[in-house]
Coordinates of C-alpha atoms in Angstrom, one line a residue:
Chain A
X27 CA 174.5 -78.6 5.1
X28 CA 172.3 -78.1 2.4
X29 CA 168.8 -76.6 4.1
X30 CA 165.3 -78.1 2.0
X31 CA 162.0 -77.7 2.9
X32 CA 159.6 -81.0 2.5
X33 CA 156.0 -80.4 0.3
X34 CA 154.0 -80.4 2.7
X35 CA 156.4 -78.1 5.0
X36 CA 155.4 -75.6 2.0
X37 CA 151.9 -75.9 1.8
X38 CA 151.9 -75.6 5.7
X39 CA 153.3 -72.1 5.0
X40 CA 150.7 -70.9 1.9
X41 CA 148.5 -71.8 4.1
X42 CA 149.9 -69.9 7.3
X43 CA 150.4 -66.6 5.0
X44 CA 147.3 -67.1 3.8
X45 CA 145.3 -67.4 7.0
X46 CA 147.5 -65.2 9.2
X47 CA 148.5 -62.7 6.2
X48 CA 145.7 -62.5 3.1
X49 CA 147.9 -63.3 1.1
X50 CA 146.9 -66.2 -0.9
X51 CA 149.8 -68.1 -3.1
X52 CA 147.9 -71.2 -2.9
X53 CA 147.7 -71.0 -6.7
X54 CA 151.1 -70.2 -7.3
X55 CA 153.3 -73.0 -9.6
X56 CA 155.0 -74.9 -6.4
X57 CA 158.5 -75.8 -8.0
X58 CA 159.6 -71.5 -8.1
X59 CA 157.9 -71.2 -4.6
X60 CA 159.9 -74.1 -3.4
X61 CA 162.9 -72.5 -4.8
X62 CA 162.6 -69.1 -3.3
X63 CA 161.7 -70.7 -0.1
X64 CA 164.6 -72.8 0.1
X65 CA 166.9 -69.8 -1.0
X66 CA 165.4 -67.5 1.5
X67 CA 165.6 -69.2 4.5
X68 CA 169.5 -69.7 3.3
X69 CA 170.0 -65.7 3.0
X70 CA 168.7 -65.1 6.4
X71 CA 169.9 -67.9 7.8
X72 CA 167.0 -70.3 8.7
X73 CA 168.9 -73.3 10.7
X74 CA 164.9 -74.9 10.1
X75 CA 161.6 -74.7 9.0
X76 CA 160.4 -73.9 12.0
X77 CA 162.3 -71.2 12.7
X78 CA 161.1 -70.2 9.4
X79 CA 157.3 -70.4 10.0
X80 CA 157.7 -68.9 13.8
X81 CA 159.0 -65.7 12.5
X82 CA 156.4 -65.5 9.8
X83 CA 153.5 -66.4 11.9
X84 CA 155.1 -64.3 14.6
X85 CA 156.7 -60.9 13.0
X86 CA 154.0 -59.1 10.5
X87 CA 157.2 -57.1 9.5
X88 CA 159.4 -59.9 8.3
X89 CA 156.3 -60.9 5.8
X90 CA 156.8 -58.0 3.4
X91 CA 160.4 -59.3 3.1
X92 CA 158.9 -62.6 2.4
X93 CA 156.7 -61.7 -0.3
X94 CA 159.3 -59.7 -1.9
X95 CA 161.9 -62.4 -1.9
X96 CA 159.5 -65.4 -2.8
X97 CA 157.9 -63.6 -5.8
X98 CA 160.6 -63.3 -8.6
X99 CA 161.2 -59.8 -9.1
X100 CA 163.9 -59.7 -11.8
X101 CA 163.0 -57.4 -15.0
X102 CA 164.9 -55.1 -17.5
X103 CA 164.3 -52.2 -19.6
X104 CA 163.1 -52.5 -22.8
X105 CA 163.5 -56.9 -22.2
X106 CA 162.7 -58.9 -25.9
X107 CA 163.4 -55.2 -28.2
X108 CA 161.4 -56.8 -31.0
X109 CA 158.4 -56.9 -28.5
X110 CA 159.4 -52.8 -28.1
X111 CA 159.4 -52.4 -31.8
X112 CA 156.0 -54.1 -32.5
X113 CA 154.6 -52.3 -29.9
X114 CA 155.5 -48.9 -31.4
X115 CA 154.5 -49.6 -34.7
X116 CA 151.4 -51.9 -35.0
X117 CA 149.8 -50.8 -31.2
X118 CA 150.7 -47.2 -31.3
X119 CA 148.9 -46.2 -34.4
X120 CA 145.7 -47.7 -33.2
X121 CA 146.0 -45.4 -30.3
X122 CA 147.1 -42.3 -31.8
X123 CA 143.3 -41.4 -32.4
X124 CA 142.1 -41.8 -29.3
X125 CA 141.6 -38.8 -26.5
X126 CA 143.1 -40.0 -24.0
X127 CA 145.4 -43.3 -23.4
X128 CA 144.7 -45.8 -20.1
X129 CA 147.9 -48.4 -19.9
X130 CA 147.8 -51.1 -17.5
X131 CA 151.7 -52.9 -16.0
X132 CA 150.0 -55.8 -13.7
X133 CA 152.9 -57.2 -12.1
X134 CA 155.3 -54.2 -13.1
X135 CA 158.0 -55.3 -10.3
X136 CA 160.8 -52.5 -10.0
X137 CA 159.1 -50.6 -13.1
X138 CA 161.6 -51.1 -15.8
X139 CA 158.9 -52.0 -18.3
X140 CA 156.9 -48.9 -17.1
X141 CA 160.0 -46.4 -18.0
X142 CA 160.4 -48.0 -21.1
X143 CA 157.0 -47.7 -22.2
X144 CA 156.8 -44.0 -21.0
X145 CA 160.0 -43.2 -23.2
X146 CA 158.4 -44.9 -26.2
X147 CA 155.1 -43.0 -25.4
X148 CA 157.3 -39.8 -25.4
X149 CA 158.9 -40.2 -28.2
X150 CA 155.7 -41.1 -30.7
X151 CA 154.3 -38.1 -29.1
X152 CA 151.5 -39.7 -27.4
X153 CA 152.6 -39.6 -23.2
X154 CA 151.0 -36.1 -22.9
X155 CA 147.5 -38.0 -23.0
X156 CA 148.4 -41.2 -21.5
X157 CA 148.3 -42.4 -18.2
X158 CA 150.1 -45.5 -17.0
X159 CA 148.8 -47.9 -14.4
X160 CA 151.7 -50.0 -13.0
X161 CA 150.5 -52.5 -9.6
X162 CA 152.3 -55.0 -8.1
X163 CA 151.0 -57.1 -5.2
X164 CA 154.5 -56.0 -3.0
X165 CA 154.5 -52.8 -1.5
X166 CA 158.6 -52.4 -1.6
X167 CA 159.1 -53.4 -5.3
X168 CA 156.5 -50.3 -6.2
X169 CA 158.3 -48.3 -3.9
X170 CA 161.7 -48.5 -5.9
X171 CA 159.9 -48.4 -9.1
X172 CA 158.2 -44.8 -7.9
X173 CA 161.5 -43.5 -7.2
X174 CA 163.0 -43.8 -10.8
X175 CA 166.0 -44.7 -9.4
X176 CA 168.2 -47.4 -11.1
X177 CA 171.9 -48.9 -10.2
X178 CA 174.6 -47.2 -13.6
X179 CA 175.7 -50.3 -14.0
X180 CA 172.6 -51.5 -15.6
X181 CA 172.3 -48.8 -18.6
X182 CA 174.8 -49.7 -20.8
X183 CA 172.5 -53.6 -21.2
X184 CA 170.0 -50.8 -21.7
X185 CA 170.9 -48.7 -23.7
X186 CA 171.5 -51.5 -26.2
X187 CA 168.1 -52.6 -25.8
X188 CA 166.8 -49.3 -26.4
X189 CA 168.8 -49.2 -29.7
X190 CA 167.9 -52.5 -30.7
X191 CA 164.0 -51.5 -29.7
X192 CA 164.3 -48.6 -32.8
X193 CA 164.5 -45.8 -29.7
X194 CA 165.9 -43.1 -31.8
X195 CA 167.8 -40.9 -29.1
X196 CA 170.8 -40.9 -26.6
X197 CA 169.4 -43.3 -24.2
X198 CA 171.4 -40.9 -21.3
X199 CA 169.3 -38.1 -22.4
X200 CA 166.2 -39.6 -20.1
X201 CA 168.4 -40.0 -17.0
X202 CA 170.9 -38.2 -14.7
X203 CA 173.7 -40.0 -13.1
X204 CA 175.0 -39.6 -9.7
X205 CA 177.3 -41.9 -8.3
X206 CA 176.5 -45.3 -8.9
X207 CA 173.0 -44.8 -9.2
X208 CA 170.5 -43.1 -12.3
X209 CA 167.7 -41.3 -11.9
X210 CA 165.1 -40.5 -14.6
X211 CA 163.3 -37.4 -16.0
X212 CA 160.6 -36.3 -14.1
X213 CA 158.5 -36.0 -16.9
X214 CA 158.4 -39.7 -17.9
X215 CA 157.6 -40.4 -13.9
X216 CA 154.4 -37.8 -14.2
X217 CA 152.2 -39.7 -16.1
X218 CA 152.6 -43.1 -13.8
X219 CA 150.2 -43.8 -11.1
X220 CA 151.5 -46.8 -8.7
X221 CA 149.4 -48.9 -6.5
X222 CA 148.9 -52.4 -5.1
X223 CA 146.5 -54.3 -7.2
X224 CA 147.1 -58.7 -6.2
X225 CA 145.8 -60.0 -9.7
X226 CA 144.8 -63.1 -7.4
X227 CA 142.3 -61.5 -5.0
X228 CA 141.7 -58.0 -6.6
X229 CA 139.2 -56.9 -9.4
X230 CA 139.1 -55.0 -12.6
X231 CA 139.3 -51.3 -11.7
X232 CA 139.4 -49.6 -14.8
X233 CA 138.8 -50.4 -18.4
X234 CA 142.4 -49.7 -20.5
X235 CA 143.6 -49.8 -24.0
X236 CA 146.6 -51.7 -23.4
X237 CA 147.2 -54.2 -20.7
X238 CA 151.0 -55.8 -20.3
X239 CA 151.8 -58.4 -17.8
X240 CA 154.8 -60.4 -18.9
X241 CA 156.4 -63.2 -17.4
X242 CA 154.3 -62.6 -14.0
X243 CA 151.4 -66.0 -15.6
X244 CA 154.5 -68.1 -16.2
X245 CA 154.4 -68.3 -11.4
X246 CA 150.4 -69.7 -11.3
X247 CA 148.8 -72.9 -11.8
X248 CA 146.1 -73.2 -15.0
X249 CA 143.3 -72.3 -13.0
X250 CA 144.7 -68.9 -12.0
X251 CA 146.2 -68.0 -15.1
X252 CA 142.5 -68.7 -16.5
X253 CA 141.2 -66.1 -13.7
X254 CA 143.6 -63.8 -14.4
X255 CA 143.0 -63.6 -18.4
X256 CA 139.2 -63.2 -17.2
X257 CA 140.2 -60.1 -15.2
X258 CA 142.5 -58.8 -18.3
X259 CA 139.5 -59.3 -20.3
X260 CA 137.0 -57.7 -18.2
X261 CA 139.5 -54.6 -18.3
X262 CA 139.9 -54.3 -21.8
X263 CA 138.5 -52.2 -24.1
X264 CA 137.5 -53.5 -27.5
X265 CA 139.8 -53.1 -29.9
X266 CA 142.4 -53.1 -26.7
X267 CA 145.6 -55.0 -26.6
X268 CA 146.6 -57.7 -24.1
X269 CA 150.7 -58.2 -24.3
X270 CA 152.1 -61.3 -22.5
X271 CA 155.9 -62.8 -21.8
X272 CA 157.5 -64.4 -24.2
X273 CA 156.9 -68.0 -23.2
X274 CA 153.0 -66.9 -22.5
X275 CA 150.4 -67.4 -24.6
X276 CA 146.3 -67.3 -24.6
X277 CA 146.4 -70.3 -27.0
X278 CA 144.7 -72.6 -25.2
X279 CA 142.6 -70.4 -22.2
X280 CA 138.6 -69.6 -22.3
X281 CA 139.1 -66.1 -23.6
X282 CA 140.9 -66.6 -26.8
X283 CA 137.9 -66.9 -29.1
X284 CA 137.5 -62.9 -29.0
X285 CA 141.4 -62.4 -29.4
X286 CA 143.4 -61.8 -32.7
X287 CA 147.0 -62.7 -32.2
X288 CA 149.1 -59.7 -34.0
X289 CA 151.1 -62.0 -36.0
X290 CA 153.6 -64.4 -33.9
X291 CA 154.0 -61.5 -31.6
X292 CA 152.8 -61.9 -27.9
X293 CA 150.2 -59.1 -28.4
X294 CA 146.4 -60.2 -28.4
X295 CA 143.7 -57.2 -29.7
X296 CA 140.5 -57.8 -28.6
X297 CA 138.0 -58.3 -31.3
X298 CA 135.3 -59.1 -30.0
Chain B
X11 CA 176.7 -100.7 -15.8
X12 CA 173.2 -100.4 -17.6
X13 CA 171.0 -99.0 -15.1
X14 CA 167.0 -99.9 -16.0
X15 CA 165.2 -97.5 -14.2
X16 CA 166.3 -94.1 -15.7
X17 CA 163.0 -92.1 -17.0
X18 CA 164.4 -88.5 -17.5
X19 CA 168.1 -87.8 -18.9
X20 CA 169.0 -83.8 -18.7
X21 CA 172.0 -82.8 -20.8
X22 CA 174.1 -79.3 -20.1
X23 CA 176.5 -77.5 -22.3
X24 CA 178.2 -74.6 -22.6
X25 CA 180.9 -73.4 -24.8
X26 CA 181.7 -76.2 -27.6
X27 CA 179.0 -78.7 -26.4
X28 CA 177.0 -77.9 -29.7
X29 CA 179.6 -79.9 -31.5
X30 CA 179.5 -83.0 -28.8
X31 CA 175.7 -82.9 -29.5
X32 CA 175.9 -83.1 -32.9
X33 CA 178.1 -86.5 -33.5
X34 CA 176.1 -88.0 -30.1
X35 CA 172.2 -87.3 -31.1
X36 CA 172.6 -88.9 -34.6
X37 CA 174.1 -91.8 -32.7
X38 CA 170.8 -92.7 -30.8
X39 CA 169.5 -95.8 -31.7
X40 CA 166.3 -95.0 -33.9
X41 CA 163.5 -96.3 -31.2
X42 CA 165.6 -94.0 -28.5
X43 CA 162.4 -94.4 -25.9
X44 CA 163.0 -91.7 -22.6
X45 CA 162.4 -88.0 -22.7
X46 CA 165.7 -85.6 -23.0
X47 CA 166.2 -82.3 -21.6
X48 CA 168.8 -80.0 -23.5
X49 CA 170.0 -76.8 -21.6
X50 CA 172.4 -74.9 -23.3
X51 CA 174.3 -72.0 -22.2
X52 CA 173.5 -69.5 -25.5
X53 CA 172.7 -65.7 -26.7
X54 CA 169.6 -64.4 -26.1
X55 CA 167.5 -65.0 -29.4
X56 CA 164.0 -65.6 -30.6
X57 CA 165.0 -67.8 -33.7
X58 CA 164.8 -71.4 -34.3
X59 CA 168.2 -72.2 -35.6
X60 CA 169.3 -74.4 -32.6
X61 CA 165.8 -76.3 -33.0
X62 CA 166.6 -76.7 -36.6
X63 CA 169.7 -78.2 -36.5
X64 CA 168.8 -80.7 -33.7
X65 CA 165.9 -81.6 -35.7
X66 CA 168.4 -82.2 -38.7
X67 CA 171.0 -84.1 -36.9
X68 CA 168.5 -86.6 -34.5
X69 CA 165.3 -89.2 -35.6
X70 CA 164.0 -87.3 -31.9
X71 CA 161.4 -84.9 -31.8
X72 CA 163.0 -81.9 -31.0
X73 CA 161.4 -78.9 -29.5
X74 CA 161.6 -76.1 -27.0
X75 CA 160.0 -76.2 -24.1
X76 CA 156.6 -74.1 -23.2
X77 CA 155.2 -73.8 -19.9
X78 CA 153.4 -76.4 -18.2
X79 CA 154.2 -78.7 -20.8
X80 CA 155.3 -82.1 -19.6
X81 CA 158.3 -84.6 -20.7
X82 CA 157.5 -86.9 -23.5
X83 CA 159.1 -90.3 -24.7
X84 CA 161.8 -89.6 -27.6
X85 CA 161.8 -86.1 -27.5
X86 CA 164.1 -83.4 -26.9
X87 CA 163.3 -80.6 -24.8
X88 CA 165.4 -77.7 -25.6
X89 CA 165.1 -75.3 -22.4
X90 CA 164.3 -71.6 -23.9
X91 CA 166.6 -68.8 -24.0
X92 CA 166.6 -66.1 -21.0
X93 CA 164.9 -68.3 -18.5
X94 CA 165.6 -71.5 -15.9
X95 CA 163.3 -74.8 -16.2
X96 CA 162.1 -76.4 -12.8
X97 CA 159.7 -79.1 -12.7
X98 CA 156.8 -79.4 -10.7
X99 CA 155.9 -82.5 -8.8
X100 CA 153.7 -83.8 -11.8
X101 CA 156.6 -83.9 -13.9
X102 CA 155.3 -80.9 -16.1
X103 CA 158.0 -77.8 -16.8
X104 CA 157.3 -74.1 -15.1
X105 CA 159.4 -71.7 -16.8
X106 CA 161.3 -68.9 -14.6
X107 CA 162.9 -65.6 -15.4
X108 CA 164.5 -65.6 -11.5
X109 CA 167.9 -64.0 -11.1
X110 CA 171.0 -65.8 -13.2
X111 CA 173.1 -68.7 -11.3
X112 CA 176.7 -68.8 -12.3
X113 CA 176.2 -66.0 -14.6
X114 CA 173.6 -67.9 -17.0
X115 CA 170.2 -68.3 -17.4
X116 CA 168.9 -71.0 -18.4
X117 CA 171.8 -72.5 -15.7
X118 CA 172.5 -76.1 -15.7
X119 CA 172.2 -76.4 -12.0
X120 CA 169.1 -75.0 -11.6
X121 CA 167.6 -77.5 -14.2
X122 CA 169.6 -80.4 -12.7
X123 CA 168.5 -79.5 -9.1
X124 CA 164.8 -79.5 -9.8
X125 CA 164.8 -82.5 -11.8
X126 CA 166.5 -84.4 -8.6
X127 CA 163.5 -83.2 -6.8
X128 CA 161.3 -84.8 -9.1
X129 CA 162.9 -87.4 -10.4
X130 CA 165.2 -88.6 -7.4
X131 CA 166.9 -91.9 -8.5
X132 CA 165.6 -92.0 -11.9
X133 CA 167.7 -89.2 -13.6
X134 CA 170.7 -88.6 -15.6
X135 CA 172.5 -86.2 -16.2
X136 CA 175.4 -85.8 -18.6
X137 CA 177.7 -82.4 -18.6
X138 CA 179.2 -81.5 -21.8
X139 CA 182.0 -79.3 -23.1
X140 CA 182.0 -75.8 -21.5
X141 CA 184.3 -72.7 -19.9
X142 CA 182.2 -72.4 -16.5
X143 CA 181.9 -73.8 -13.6
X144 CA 177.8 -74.2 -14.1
X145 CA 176.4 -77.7 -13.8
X146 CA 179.1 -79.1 -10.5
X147 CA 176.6 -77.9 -7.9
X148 CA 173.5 -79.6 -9.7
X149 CA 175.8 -82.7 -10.2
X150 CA 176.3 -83.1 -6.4
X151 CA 172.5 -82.4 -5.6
X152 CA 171.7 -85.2 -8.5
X153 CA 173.9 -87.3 -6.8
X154 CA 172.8 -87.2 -3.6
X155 CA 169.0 -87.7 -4.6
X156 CA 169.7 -91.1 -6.0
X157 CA 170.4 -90.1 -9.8
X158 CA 173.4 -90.5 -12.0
X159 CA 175.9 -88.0 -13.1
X160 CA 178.0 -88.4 -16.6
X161 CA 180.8 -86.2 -17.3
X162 CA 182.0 -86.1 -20.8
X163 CA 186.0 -87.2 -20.3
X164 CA 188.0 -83.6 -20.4
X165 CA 190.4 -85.1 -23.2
X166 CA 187.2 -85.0 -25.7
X167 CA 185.6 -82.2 -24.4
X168 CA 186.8 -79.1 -27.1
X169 CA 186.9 -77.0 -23.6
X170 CA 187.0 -79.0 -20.4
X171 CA 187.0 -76.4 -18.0
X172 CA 183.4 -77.4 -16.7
X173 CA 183.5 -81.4 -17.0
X174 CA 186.5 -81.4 -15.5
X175 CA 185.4 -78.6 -12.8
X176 CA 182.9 -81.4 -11.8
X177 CA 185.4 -84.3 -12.1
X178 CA 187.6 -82.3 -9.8
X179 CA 184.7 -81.5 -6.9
X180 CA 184.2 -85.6 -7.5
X181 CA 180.5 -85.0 -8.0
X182 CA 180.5 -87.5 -11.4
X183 CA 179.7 -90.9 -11.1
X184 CA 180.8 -92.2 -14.7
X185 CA 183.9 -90.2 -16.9
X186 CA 182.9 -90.9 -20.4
X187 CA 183.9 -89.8 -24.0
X188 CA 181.3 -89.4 -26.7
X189 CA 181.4 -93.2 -28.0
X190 CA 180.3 -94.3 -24.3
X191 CA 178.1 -91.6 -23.6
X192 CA 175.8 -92.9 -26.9
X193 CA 176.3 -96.5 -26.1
X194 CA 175.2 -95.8 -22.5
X195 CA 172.0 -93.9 -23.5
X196 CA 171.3 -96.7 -25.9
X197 CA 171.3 -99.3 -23.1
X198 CA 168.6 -96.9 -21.4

């Protein structure tokens, strides 16, 4: 028996989490939240909606699980290389001047892209005096990306990517294995600072040289992913970069007039 | 068998589908009206070859898809490397990077499954040449919301394993070599 959930079944439910919950996915793109809805409530074994929407109305505990699962939390270390490689050499000499280096990861997941941009910080020599912001609206995902702990089987993609990113070392050197599971240096975890930040209800909070949030605008509707550029903006810098998914763009949103495109790269600089 | 009400035809591939495309896009007739989604199982890569050569081969506008885009008449939406399609009610695309189905992303069920939601009983879909099972899951769904399901005929498929996968689970409404597949889109 294939198990679906009606539209307005799914709006009932925004609006539940919402009300009962603060948290508000009202704005979210429907077609993935229907998606993740429909899977979810066949890994836990929903028989119904209503079962559904009694536990989450009924069992505050069961919510985390649900904003983990329905937010898409799937990322990779050093994901697009090229991005990597443009990153090191046309944003980090802009930043090699300055005293001291704010990076913001909004939506940073499980923290892959945070490790990879600590080892390329490391290895232009500029971590000492940088200091990486990574938030995520789920609690659980930040968890796992504080721990620095990552499944083996995962390195060798990684590794690759690291390679094909221009990283210049043994890609083993920044971990140690154990089992079936990595865990990296300490001293690319010391310069990371995680919190909860929901880029739908929350405000600036700092004012950084580099933002990234990729493939996390690609999940809300036009109105939201106009709000959240505002934010981005408002916590730039000038001269700051804004770096965005591959499919993203700021082409055709409010804030674009004061942003130079580096190239065809997905990497804004604030101009103005 | 021409059925009039078809607005959105989705086409998967996989392994030697690149070739079925190739003699079956220049075979369009010229005024080839509905919008056409192309998801292809393929490496990870930035470039615009595939684009290219669809461009080369068709009279359709050819282009990959960017989000919140929506389908248009005679063109061909190429889904992007490295991430699924869905569709949201208003017919526009939302891109996803979610976890892989049947070891691919973009998969061909996931595109085929959200387009039944939207589209119900006025889709096609058409599964080419290909060595996974990909595309049999979204064929049932299609199916089942009204649509029709093409399987290109495992005899002209250069690997057959996936057409006849779905063939097999009975999930394809027509069976259909290159030759019919143009001549049905060209009733469309």
């Amino acid at each position: 028996m294939e198990i679906s959930i009606s539209n307005e079944e799914l709006e009932q439910l925004l609006e539940d989490v919402l009300e009962i919950h603060g948290y508000d996915f009202t704005d979210y793109s429907r077609a993935s939240l229907h998606r993740r809805v429909t899977r979810l409530m066949r890994l836990d074994n929903f028989p119904s909606f209503a079962e559904l929407r009694f536990k989450i109305r009924d069992d505050a505990s069961y919510l985390k699980r649900f904003v983990e699962e329905i937010t898409v939390n799937v990322t990779e270390m050093f994901r697009d290389p090229d991005f990597y490689r443009v990153i090191k050499e046309q944003v980090f000499p802009q930043l090699f001047a300055k005293p001291f280096i704010r990076i913001w990861h909004a939506g940073c997941s499980t923290g892959e892209e945070v490790y990879s941009m600590s080892i390329l910080l490391n290895e232009a020599n500029l971590l000492h005096k940088s200091l990486i912001y990574a938030t995520d609206l789920n609690p659980n995902v930040l968890e796992k990306a504080a721990s620095g702990i990552l499944p083996l089987s995962h390195m060798k993609q990684y590794s690759e990517n690291y390679i094909a990113a221009g990283g210049q070392r043994d890609f083993s050197s920044y971990y140690t294995a154990r089992y079936d599971r990595v865990i990296f240096n300490e001293d690319l975890r010391k310069k990371m600072v995680f919190a909860t930040h929901n880029l739908v209800s929350d405000s600036s909070f700092n004012e950084f040289q580099l933002i990234l949030c990729r493939n996390v605008m690609i999940y809300f509707d036009k109105d939201l992913q106009g709000k959240v550029l505002n934010l981005f903006d408002a916590s730039l810098e000038k001269l700051g970069f804004l770096a965005l998914g591959s499919k993203e763009t700021l082409k055709f949103s409010s804030i674009n007039p004061k942003f130079k495109q580096l190239e065809r790269n997905k990497i804004w600089q604030k101009i103005k | 068998m021409a059925e009039d009400k078809i607005e959105l035809v989705v086409i998967g591939g996989s392994a030697g589908s690149l070739e079925a495309l190739l003699e079956i896009l220049p075979g369009l007739k010229k005024d080839f009206a509905l919008p056409l989604v192309l998801v292809l199982h393929r490496k990870q890569s930035n470039d615009s070859i595939l684009t290219d050569l669809l461009t080369a081969r068709s009279s359709l506008k050819v282009k990959e898809i960017e989000e919140k885009e929506s389908p248009r008449n005679g063109t061909l939406h190429i889904v992007p490397p490295d991430y699924h399609v869905l569709f949201e009610q208003d017919r526009s695309f939302s891109l996803d990077v979610s976890e892989r189905v049947n070891y691919s992303r973009p998969s061909i069920d996931v595109v085929f499954q959200s387009a039944a939601d939207v589209y119900q009983n006025s889709l096609a879909c058409i599964l080419l040449s290909g060595a996974n099972a990909d595309g049999t899951d979204g064929f049932r769904y299609v199916q089942k919301n009204g649509g029709i399901t093409i399987a290109q005929s495992p005899e002209s498929a250069e690997v057959s394993y996936m057409p006849e996968h779905a063939i097999i689970a009975n999930v394809a409404t027509h069976v259909m070599d290159i030759k019919s597949i143009i001549s049905y889109l060209n009733t469309l």
